[in-house]
XYZ file of C-alpha atoms in Angstrom:
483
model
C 121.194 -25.742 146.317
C 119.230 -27.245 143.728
C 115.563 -28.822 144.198
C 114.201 -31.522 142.166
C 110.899 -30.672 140.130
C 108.280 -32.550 142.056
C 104.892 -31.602 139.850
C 105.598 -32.162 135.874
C 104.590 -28.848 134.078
C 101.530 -29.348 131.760
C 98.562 -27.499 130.776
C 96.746 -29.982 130.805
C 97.252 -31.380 134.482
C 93.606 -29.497 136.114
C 91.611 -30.337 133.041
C 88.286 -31.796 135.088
C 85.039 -33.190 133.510
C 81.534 -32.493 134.251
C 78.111 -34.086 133.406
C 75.516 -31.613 131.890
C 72.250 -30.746 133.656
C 69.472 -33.835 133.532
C 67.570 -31.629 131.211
C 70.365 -32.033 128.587
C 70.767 -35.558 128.149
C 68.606 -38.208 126.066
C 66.629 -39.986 128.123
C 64.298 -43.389 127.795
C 66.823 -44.644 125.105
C 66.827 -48.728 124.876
C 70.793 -49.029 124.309
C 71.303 -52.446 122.341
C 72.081 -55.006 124.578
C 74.141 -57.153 122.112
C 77.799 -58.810 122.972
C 80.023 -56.803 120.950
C 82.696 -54.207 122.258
C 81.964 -51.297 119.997
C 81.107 -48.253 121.373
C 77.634 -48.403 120.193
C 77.586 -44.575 119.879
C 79.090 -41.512 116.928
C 78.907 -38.316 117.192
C 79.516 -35.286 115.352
C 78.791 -31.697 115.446
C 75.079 -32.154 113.801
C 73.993 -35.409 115.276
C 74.174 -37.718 117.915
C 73.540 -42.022 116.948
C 73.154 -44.648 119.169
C 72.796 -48.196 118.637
C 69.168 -49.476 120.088
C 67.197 -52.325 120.767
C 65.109 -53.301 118.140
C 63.001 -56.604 117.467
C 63.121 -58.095 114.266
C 65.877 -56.737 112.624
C 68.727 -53.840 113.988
C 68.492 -50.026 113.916
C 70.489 -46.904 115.458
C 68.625 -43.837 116.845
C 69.802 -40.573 115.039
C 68.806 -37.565 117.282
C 69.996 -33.631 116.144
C 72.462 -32.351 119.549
C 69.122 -30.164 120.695
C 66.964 -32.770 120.671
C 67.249 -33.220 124.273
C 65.202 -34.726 127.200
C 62.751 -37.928 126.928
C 62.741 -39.107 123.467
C 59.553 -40.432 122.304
C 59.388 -44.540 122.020
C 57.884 -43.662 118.666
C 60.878 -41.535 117.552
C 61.506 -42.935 114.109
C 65.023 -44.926 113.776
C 67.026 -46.110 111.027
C 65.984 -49.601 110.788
C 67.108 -51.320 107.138
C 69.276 -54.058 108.512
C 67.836 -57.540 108.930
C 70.269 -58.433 111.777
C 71.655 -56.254 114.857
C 73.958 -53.376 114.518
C 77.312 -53.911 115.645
C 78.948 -50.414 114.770
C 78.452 -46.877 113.147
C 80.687 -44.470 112.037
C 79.982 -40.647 110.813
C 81.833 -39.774 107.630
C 84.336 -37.170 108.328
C 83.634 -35.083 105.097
C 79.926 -34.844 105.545
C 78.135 -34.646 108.275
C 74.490 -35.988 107.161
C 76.519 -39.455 106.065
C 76.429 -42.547 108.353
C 78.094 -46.047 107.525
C 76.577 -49.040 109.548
C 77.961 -52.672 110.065
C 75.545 -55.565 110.833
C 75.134 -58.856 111.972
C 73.214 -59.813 108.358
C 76.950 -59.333 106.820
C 76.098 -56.350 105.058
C 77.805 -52.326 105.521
C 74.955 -49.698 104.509
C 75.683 -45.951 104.105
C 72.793 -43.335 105.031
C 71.796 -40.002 104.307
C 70.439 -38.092 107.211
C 68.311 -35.184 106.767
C 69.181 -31.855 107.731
C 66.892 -31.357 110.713
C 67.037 -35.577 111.893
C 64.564 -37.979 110.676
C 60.483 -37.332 110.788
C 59.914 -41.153 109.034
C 61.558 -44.888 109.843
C 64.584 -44.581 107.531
C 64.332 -47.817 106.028
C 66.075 -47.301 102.185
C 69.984 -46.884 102.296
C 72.184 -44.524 99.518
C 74.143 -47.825 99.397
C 74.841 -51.199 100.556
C 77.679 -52.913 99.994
C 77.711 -56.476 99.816
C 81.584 -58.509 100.395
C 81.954 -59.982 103.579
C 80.347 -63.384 104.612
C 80.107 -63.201 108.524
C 79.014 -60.505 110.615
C 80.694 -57.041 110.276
C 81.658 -55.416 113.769
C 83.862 -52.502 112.647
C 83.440 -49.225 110.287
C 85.815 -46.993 110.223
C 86.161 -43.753 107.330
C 89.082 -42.887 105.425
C 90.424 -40.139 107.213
C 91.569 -37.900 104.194
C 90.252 -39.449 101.344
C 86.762 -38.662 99.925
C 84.456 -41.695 99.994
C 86.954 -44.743 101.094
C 85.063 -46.796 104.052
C 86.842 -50.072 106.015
C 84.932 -52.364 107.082
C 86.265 -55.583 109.116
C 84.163 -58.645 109.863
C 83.835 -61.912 111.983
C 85.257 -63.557 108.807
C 88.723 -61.658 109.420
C 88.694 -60.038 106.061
C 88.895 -55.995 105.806
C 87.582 -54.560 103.064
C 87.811 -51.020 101.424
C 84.954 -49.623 99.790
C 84.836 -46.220 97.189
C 81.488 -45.547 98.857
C 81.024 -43.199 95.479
C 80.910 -45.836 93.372
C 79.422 -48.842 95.657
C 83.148 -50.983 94.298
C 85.597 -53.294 96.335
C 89.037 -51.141 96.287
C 91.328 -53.657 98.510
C 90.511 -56.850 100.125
C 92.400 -58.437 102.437
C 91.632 -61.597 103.276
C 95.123 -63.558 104.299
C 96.244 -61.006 106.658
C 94.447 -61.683 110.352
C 94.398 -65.701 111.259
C 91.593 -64.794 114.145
C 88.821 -62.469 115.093
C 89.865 -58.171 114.435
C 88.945 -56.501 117.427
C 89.832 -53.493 115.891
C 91.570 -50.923 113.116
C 92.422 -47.301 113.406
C 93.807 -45.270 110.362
C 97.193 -43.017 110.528
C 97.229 -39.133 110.395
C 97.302 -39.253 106.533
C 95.268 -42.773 105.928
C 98.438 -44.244 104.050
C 98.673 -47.304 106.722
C 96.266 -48.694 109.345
C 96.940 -50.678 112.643
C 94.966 -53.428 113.899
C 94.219 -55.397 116.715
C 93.376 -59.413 116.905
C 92.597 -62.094 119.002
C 96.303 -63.938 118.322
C 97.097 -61.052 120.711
C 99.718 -59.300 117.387
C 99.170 -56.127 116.461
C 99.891 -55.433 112.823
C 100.239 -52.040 111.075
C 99.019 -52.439 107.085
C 99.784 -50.511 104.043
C 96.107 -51.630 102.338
C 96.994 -50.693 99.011
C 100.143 -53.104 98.599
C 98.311 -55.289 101.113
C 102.004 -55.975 103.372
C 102.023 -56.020 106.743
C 104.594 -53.575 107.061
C 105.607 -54.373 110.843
C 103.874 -56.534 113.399
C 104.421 -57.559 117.660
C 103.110 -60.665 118.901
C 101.904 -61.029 121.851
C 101.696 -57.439 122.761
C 99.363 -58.132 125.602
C 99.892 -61.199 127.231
C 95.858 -61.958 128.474
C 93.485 -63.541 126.481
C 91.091 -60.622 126.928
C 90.183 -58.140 123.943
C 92.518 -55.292 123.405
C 92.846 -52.124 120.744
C 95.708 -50.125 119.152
C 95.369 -46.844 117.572
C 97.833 -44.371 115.564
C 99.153 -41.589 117.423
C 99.775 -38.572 114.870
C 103.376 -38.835 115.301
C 103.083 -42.486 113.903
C 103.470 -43.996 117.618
C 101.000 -46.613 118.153
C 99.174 -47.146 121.971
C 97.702 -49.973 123.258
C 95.190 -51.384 125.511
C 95.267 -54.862 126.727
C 95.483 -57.283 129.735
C 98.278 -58.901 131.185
C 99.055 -62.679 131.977
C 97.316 -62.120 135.183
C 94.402 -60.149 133.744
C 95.173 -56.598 134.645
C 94.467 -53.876 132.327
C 97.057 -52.504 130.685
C 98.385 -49.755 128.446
C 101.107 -49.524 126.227
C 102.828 -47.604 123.516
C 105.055 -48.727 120.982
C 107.400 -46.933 118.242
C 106.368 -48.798 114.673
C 111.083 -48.650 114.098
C 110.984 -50.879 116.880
C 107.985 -52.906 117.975
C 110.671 -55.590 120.002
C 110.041 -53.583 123.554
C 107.248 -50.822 123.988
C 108.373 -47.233 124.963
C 106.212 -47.079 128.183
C 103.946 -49.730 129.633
C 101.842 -49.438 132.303
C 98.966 -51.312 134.841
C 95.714 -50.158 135.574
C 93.411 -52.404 137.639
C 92.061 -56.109 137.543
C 88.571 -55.176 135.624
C 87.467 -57.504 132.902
C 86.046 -54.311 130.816
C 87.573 -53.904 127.702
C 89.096 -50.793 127.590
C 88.198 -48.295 124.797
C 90.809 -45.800 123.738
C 89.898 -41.843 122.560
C 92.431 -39.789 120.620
C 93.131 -35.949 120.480
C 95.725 -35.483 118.291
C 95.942 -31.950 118.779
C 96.677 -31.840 122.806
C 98.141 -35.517 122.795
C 95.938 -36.584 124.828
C 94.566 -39.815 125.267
C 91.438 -40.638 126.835
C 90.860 -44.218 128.131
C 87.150 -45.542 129.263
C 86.042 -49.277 130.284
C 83.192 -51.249 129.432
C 80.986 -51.462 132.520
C 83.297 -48.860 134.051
C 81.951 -45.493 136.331
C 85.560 -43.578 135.001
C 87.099 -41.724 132.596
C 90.858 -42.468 132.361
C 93.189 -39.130 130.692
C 96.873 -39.145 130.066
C 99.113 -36.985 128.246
C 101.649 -38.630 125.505
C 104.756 -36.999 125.083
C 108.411 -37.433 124.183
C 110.128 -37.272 127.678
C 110.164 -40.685 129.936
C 107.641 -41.990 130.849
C 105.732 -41.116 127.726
C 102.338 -41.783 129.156
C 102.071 -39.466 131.885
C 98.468 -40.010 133.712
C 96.240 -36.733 134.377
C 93.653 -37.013 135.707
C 90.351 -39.884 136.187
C 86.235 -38.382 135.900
C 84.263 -40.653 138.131
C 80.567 -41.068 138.362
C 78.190 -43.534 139.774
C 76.677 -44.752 136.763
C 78.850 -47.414 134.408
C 79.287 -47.043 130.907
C 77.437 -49.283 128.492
C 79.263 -47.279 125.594
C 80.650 -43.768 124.668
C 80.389 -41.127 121.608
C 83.289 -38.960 120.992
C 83.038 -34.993 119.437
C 85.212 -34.046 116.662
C 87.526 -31.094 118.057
C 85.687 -28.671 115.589
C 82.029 -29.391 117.315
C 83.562 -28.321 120.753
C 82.843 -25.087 122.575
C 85.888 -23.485 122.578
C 84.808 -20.471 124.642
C 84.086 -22.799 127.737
C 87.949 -24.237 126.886
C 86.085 -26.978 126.361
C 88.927 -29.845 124.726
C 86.820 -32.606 124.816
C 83.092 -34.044 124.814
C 82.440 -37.662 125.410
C 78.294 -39.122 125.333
C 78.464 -41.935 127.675
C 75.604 -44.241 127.318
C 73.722 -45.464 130.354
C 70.918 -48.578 130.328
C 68.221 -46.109 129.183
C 70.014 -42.829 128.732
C 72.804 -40.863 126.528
C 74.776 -38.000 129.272
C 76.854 -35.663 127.963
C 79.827 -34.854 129.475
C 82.355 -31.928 128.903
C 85.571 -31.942 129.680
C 87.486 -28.318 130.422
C 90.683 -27.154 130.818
C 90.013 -23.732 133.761
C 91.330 -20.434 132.119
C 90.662 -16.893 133.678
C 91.052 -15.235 130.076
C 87.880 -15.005 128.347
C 90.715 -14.938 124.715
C 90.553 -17.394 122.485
C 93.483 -20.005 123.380
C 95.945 -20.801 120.928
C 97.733 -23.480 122.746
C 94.562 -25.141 123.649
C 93.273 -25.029 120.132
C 95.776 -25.595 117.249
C 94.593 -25.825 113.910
C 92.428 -28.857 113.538
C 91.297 -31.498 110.984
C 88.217 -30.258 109.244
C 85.399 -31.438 107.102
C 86.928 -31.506 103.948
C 88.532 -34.308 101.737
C 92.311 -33.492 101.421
C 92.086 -35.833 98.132
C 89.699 -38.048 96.317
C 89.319 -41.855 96.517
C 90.666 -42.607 92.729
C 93.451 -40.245 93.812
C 93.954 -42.479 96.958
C 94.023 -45.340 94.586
C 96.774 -44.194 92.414
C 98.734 -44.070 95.292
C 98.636 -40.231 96.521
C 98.753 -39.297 100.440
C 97.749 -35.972 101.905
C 97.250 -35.076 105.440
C 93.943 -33.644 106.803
C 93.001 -29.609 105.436
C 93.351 -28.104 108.772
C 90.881 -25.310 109.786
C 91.175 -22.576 112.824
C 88.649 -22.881 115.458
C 89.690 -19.263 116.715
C 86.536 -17.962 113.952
C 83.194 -19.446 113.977
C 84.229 -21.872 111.311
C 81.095 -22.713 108.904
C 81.876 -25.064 106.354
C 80.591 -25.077 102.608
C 77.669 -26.392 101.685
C 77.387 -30.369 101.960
C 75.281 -31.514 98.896
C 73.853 -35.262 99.373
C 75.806 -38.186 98.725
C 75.445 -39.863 95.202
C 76.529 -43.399 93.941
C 77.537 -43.362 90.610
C 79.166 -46.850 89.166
C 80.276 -45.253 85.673
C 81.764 -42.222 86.591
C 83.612 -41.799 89.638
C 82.335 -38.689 91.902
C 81.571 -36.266 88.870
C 80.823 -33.666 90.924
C 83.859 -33.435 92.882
C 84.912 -30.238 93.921
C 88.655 -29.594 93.755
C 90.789 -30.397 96.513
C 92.254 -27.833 99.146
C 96.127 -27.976 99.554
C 96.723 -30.685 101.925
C 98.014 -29.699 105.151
C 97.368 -26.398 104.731
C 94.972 -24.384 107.241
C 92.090 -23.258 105.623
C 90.756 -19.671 107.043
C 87.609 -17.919 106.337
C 87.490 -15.116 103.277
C 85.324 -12.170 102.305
C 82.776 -12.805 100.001
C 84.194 -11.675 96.498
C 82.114 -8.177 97.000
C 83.650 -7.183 99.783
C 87.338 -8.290 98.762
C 87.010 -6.669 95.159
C 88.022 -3.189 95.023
C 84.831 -0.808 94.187
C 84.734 1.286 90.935
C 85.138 4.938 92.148
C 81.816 7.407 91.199
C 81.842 10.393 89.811
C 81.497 13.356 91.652
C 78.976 16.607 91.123
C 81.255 19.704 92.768
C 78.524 21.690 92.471
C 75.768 19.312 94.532
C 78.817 18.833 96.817
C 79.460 22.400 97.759
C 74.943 22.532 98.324
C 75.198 20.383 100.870
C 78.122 21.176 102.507
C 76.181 24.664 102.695
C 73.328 23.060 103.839
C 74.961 20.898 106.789
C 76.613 24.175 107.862
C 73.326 25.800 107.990
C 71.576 23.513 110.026
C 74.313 22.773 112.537
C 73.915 26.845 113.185
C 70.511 26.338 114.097
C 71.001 23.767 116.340
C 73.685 26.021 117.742
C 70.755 28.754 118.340
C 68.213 26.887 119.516
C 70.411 24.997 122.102
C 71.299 28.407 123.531
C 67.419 29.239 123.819
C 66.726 26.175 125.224
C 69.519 26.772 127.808
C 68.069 30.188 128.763
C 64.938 28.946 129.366
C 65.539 26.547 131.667
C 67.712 29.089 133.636
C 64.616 31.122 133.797
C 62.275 28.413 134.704
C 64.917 27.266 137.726
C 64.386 31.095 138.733
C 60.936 31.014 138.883
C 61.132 27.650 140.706
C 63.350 29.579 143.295
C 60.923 32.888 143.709
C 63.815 34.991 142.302
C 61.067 36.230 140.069
């Protein structure tokens, strides 16, 4: 007799999320209040920035991941935008670099100080100076050292070399209506972007084609988002005719039907999609929503396979998102969202449960790390690489990050060679210890003297533990009235 599988097998079916203690969350933080739907929030394994309130003129908070509890109303922000802060993005190849997108029109790239700001930051390493409507989206280059997007209310997306403060690509004919937003593929040779004519386009920005495109891929009027998968799938959020939320995914050889579509609820919250492209899974939270939505993607029908939902009391004004390589992977932690309350940042942790106190491989496959698989005038000439993986299995420390310099005559002198794309890199022995010693010279004679002389000594340590032991024997004796 044969039985049907009831429960599909995946290890990622009890993963459960939990909110840290009150004493580890930010509190008394004014979260902006302005009608945008960015996620107000970055995060990376150094710092945590969140988009405040600020009068006369916009500014993020920039907080170190101790700096926990009340944070001081006086806490110094950075504050050199004339107009509110619509988004913020940490650069993936150094993690004291910040890119911010404003309201005055302008993109400005910070450097943070090791241990967080002690002074207003009010002086940017850059601004960059292209679009002429508000900017709402800033997104990094994922392999390339130095490339920045930026998309604004003008529908133009620009990409910067933030090296050398110069326009690489503009394209300006490409979106009829408002960008809600753009995600880069595994390697950063296309992106994919969302807009308000309800088609989602996928872009190769330096022939500036739309390569393939789907109207109407959600049928409400409602925002939605696409993002690459790492297998070059792209998923969706949306609404449908009738204004339930939706998800979808699509294969870029044929965007006619979607692989797998299915309906959530009838919120108005736009939904915000999160990424993992290690586990494949996909993490969806709503605007204004108390949840935390997690399915798995993979290649069997249905595709989408829904895990598992975190619910709290509290709804989401935003959320932050950890790079894998900030996690805790002795908790088996996979994932680490900072969901932003009216006056508060919580963390919370999601974990898969393992008994094994081993490090787990199939939890933790190499990962993307912080360094540039190529630079951006080697992006330019037309060169892809994938990200330089790194294990998580050692305490991975990365080199040194030296400050970011803009340099309009010579493009990013003091670039440091490029690891082999794709390639995992692993942790090695200082030189010293990997270099084979010169051998010394031996004395036979000096040799043979203390040989003698350890021989000697262990003797009378011999003797006197046998005087020692007789004694005691005599003092139990005594003890006894034997004697």
């Amino acid at each position: 007799m044969s039985f049907r599988k009831v429960v599909r097998q995946s290890k990622f079916r009890h993963v459960f999320g939990q909110p840290v203690k009150n004493d580890q969350c930010y509190d008394d933080i004014r979260v902006s209040r302005v009608t945008w739907d960015s996620t107000f929030c970055a995060v990376n394994p150094k710092f945590m920035a969140v988009i405040v309130e600020a009068s006369g003129g916009g500014a993020f908070l920039v907080l170190p991941l101790h700096k926990t509890g009340r944070i001081d109303k006086s806490y110094p922000t950075v504050c050199g935008h004339t107009g509110p802060v619509l988004d913020i993005d940490w650069c993936p190849h150094n993690d004291n670099v910040i890119a911010s997108g404003s309201e005055d029109c302008t993109v400005m790239v910070w450097q943070i100080p090791d241990n967080g700001l002690t002074l207003p930051l009010t002086e940017p390493v850059v601004v960059l100076e292209g679009h002429s409507k508000r900017i709402g989206i800033i997104t990094w280059h994922p392999t390339a050292r130095n490339v920045l997007l930026s998309a604004g209310c003008d529908n133009v997306v620009i990409i910067w070399n933030v090296g050398t403060a110069e326009e690489l690509y503009r394209l300006d004919d490409l979106h009829p209506d408002l960008i809600y937003n753009v995600s880069w593929n595994r390697d950063g040779s296309l992106f994919c972007s969302a807009c308000k004519d309800k088609t989602v386009r996928i872009i190769d920005p330096r022939r500036g084609l739309v390569i393939a495109e789907k109207e109407r891929a959600h049928e409400g009027a409602r925002p939605m988002r696409a993002i690459f998968l790492a297998d070059g799938k792209i998923f969706t959020t949306g609404f449908s005719r009738m204004s339930e939320r939706q998800l979808a995914l699509w294969s870029p050889d044929n965007l006619e039907e979607p692989m797998a579509q299915q309906e959530l609820d009838s919120s108005n919250g736009a939904l915000l999609p999160f990424y993992d492209p290690d586990t494949n899974v996909v993490y969806v939270c709503g605007k204004g929503d108390s949840s935390i939505r997690y399915f798995e993607i993979t290649e069997e029908h249905p595709y989408i396979h829904f895990l598992n939902t975190f619910t709290s009391k509290e709804p989401q004004r935003g959320m932050g998102w950890m790079p894998k390589r900030g996690l805790d992977v002795n908790k088996c932690e996979i994932a680490r969202f900072y969901k932003l309350h009216e006056r508060k940042c919580e963390p919370i942790i999601m974990t898969v449960p393992r008994k094994s106190d081993l490090f787990q491989d199939d939890l933790y496959p190499d990962t993307a790390g912080p360094e540039a698989a190529i630079e951006a005038e080697d992006w330019v000439a037309g060169n892809t690489a994938g990200p330089v993986l790194i294990s998580l299995r050692e305490a991975y420390v990365p080199t040194k990050q030296r400050d970011l310099k803009v340099n309009k005559k010579n493009v990013l002198h003091e670039s440091r060679p490029a690891s082999r794309p794709g390639s995992a890199a692993r942790l090695s022995a200082p030189p010293s210890l990997t270099t084979s010693m010169p051998t010394a010279t031996v004395d036979s004679g000096r040799l043979e003297e203390v040989l003698q002389e350890l021989k000697n000594l262990r003797l009378v340590v011999a003797e006197q533990g046998e005087r020692i032991a007789k004694l005691e024997q005599q003092l139990s004796s005594m003890e006894n009235g034997d004697v």
